């Protein structure tokens, strides 16, 4: 049976975006590995602070923002090999965001390592422009999965092969081999290596 022409068209477009990444984007980034495809991003800010591994797929509408507020403290956004970042994902890196290898970040997710202080009512800046000068971070370890519409907030680690349910808000770290969901996200299941099975919490 012949391959559907839409499939062939997609493969051709994927090769085009891989080539564009190598020729157009690669010189701008801190690092950009071979085989990576960046498909029509909405915004890439300060790419010299962004390091992307090999065979990464970044789909349409992505926003990769490395925010510089102190020239002495450059942000660092790292995306590991063979990670998928699906449509309309928003990543804000003010200090350090590390996304491991073979991570799946599904559509409409947000990952941010910064918050916006609101307490000073006399500050003339709008709240969205206020960023504390602190060493915040986000780490998403190898093989993790973020469901549609998930939000990951600052100072959180999501463990190896952990799964975050759709529309969850992650405010605290999630250990390896756990399934978490909710607002705020809480652990629902975890893998017990001693018993060799998944345990409901």
Tab-separated table of C-alpha atoms in Angstrom:
chain	number	residue	atom	x	y	z
A	1	UNK	CA	0.000	0.000	0.000
A	2	UNK	CA	1.384	3.403	-1.003
A	3	UNK	CA	2.158	5.911	1.712
A	4	UNK	CA	-0.556	8.613	1.909
A	5	UNK	CA	0.590	11.801	0.214
A	6	UNK	CA	-0.080	13.851	3.361
A	7	UNK	CA	2.417	11.651	5.215
A	8	UNK	CA	4.996	12.200	2.487
A	9	UNK	CA	4.339	15.936	2.553
A	10	UNK	CA	4.873	16.011	6.317
A	11	UNK	CA	8.170	14.131	6.024
A	12	UNK	CA	9.345	16.579	3.367
A	13	UNK	CA	8.340	19.566	5.495
A	14	UNK	CA	10.150	18.035	8.482
A	15	UNK	CA	13.344	17.744	6.424
A	16	UNK	CA	12.922	21.385	5.387
A	17	UNK	CA	12.670	22.561	9.010
A	18	UNK	CA	15.673	20.429	9.987
A	19	UNK	CA	17.686	22.077	7.228
A	20	UNK	CA	16.454	25.532	8.222
A	21	UNK	CA	17.489	24.859	11.822
A	22	UNK	CA	21.023	23.969	10.736
A	23	UNK	CA	21.481	26.849	8.310
A	24	UNK	CA	19.425	29.643	9.871
A	25	UNK	CA	18.997	29.001	13.596
A	26	UNK	CA	22.200	27.159	14.515
A	27	UNK	CA	24.542	30.193	14.377
A	28	UNK	CA	22.256	32.101	16.770
A	29	UNK	CA	22.001	29.460	19.517
A	30	UNK	CA	24.478	28.557	22.232
A	31	UNK	CA	24.183	25.040	20.820
A	32	UNK	CA	21.810	23.357	18.381
A	33	UNK	CA	22.269	19.663	17.634
A	34	UNK	CA	21.918	17.815	14.351
A	35	UNK	CA	18.512	16.589	13.244
A	36	UNK	CA	16.628	19.201	15.274
A	37	UNK	CA	13.576	20.837	13.655
A	38	UNK	CA	12.037	24.145	14.731
A	39	UNK	CA	8.667	24.677	13.051
A	40	UNK	CA	7.407	28.294	12.963
A	41	UNK	CA	8.063	29.466	16.533
A	42	UNK	CA	6.045	32.388	17.844
A	43	UNK	CA	9.049	33.862	19.694
A	44	UNK	CA	12.683	32.990	20.404
A	45	UNK	CA	14.317	35.491	22.758
A	46	UNK	CA	18.073	35.557	23.398
A	47	UNK	CA	18.904	32.293	21.589
A	48	UNK	CA	22.571	32.654	22.595
A	49	UNK	CA	21.382	31.546	26.063
A	50	UNK	CA	19.588	28.453	24.713
A	51	UNK	CA	21.162	25.036	24.207
A	52	UNK	CA	19.220	22.409	22.216
A	53	UNK	CA	20.300	18.807	21.710
A	54	UNK	CA	20.020	16.449	18.747
A	55	UNK	CA	16.802	15.354	17.030
A	56	UNK	CA	14.612	17.713	19.035
A	57	UNK	CA	11.222	18.653	17.573
A	58	UNK	CA	9.762	22.069	18.407
A	59	UNK	CA	6.367	22.573	16.835
A	60	UNK	CA	4.444	25.651	15.750
A	61	UNK	CA	3.660	28.484	18.153
A	62	UNK	CA	6.426	27.755	20.672
A	63	UNK	CA	7.831	30.608	22.779
A	64	UNK	CA	11.373	30.103	24.057
A	65	UNK	CA	12.243	33.109	26.201
A	66	UNK	CA	15.576	33.555	27.918
A	67	UNK	CA	15.074	36.696	29.998
A	68	UNK	CA	18.114	38.861	30.812
A	69	UNK	CA	17.625	41.351	33.643
A	70	UNK	CA	21.190	41.245	35.005
A	71	UNK	CA	24.067	41.129	32.464
A	72	UNK	CA	26.214	39.438	35.133
A	73	UNK	CA	23.773	36.507	35.388
A	74	UNK	CA	22.960	35.075	31.993
A	75	UNK	CA	20.015	32.646	31.877
A	76	UNK	CA	20.524	29.122	30.566
A	77	UNK	CA	17.800	27.058	28.889
A	78	UNK	CA	18.841	23.486	28.058
A	79	UNK	CA	16.729	21.033	26.027
A	80	UNK	CA	18.084	17.486	25.761
A	81	UNK	CA	18.234	15.049	22.841
A	82	UNK	CA	15.091	13.629	21.218
A	83	UNK	CA	12.724	15.796	23.231
A	84	UNK	CA	9.391	16.835	21.704
A	85	UNK	CA	7.923	20.262	22.389
A	86	UNK	CA	4.457	20.392	20.879
A	87	UNK	CA	2.339	23.324	19.699
A	88	UNK	CA	1.978	26.578	21.657
A	89	UNK	CA	4.359	25.643	24.469
A	90	UNK	CA	5.677	28.639	26.458
A	91	UNK	CA	9.030	28.348	28.246
A	92	UNK	CA	10.350	31.276	30.290
A	93	UNK	CA	13.906	31.014	31.607
A	94	UNK	CA	15.171	33.799	33.887
A	95	UNK	CA	17.929	31.770	35.536
A	96	UNK	CA	18.013	28.072	34.631
A	97	UNK	CA	15.600	25.654	32.992
A	98	UNK	CA	16.880	22.157	32.200
A	99	UNK	CA	14.700	19.798	30.154
A	100	UNK	CA	16.220	16.355	29.805
A	101	UNK	CA	16.388	13.905	26.920
A	102	UNK	CA	13.378	12.076	25.489
A	103	UNK	CA	10.949	14.358	27.303
A	104	UNK	CA	7.455	14.854	25.866
A	105	UNK	CA	5.876	18.271	26.408
A	106	UNK	CA	2.414	18.253	24.861
A	107	UNK	CA	0.464	21.224	23.529
A	108	UNK	CA	-0.291	24.440	25.428
A	109	UNK	CA	2.045	23.746	28.353
A	110	UNK	CA	3.941	26.469	30.228
A	111	UNK	CA	7.264	26.101	32.055
A	112	UNK	CA	8.522	29.096	34.024
A	113	UNK	CA	11.380	29.549	36.482
A	114	UNK	CA	10.313	33.014	37.626
A	115	UNK	CA	7.444	34.643	39.488
A	116	UNK	CA	6.241	38.245	39.511
A	117	UNK	CA	6.183	39.966	42.937
A	118	UNK	CA	3.038	41.997	43.518
A	119	UNK	CA	3.403	43.070	47.161
A	120	UNK	CA	4.784	46.577	46.535
A	121	UNK	CA	1.688	48.492	45.452
A	122	UNK	CA	3.784	51.636	44.872
A	123	UNK	CA	6.099	50.007	42.320
A	124	UNK	CA	5.368	51.872	39.055
A	125	UNK	CA	6.247	48.861	36.915
A	126	UNK	CA	3.438	46.591	35.810
A	127	UNK	CA	3.465	43.293	37.677
A	128	UNK	CA	4.397	41.312	34.586
A	129	UNK	CA	7.692	43.218	34.329
A	130	UNK	CA	8.774	42.573	37.930
A	131	UNK	CA	11.256	39.728	38.396
A	132	UNK	CA	13.195	38.974	41.575
A	133	UNK	CA	16.963	38.576	41.265
A	134	UNK	CA	17.048	35.072	42.687
A	135	UNK	CA	18.530	31.792	41.481
A	136	UNK	CA	15.297	29.994	40.652
A	137	UNK	CA	15.164	26.930	38.411
A	138	UNK	CA	13.079	24.231	36.780
A	139	UNK	CA	14.393	20.738	36.035
A	140	UNK	CA	12.480	18.159	34.013
A	141	UNK	CA	14.401	14.906	33.981
A	142	UNK	CA	14.826	12.355	31.193
A	143	UNK	CA	11.749	10.616	29.860
A	144	UNK	CA	9.173	12.755	31.671
A	145	UNK	CA	5.761	13.485	30.129
A	146	UNK	CA	3.727	16.679	30.533
A	147	UNK	CA	0.052	16.378	29.601
A	148	UNK	CA	-1.855	19.000	27.614
A	149	UNK	CA	-2.103	22.393	29.273
A	150	UNK	CA	0.201	21.610	32.206
A	151	UNK	CA	1.945	24.463	34.025
A	152	UNK	CA	5.289	23.977	35.794
A	153	UNK	CA	6.156	26.703	38.307
A	154	UNK	CA	9.577	27.775	39.681
A	155	UNK	CA	11.879	25.693	41.893
A	156	UNK	CA	10.387	22.372	40.845
A	157	UNK	CA	12.034	19.134	39.726
A	158	UNK	CA	9.992	16.601	37.763
A	159	UNK	CA	11.615	13.213	38.090
A	160	UNK	CA	12.777	10.595	35.625
A	161	UNK	CA	9.849	9.247	33.556
A	162	UNK	CA	7.315	11.031	35.737
A	163	UNK	CA	3.920	11.737	34.149
A	164	UNK	CA	2.002	14.970	34.724
A	165	UNK	CA	-1.725	14.841	33.918
A	166	UNK	CA	-3.441	17.304	31.604
A	167	UNK	CA	-4.196	20.803	32.942
A	168	UNK	CA	-2.158	20.239	36.102
A	169	UNK	CA	-0.226	22.951	37.949
A	170	UNK	CA	3.053	21.654	39.359
A	171	UNK	CA	4.063	23.650	42.429
A	172	UNK	CA	6.222	21.035	44.195
A	173	UNK	CA	8.773	18.510	43.000
A	174	UNK	CA	7.544	15.153	41.677
A	175	UNK	CA	9.812	12.090	42.229
A	176	UNK	CA	10.904	9.570	39.610
A	177	UNK	CA	8.329	7.137	38.194
A	178	UNK	CA	5.262	8.913	39.541
A	179	UNK	CA	1.956	9.955	38.015
A	180	UNK	CA	0.747	13.320	39.306
A	181	UNK	CA	-2.257	15.467	38.419
A	182	UNK	CA	-4.444	18.242	39.740
A	183	UNK	CA	-4.300	21.878	40.825
A	184	UNK	CA	-1.934	21.831	42.568
A	185	UNK	CA	-0.548	18.547	41.236
A	186	UNK	CA	-0.344	15.670	43.702
A	187	UNK	CA	0.982	12.152	43.293
A	188	UNK	CA	-1.686	9.628	42.282
A	189	UNK	CA	0.451	6.587	41.503
A	190	UNK	CA	4.082	5.627	41.923
A	191	UNK	CA	6.183	2.708	40.783
A	192	UNK	CA	7.573	0.549	43.592
A	193	UNK	CA	10.789	-1.113	42.332
A	194	UNK	CA	10.861	-3.551	45.277
A	195	UNK	CA	7.390	-4.879	44.427
A	196	UNK	CA	7.758	-4.350	40.684
A	197	UNK	CA	4.354	-2.725	40.389
A	198	UNK	CA	2.461	0.571	40.383
A	199	UNK	CA	0.968	1.644	43.719
A	200	UNK	CA	-2.040	3.936	44.126
A	201	UNK	CA	-1.405	6.702	46.647
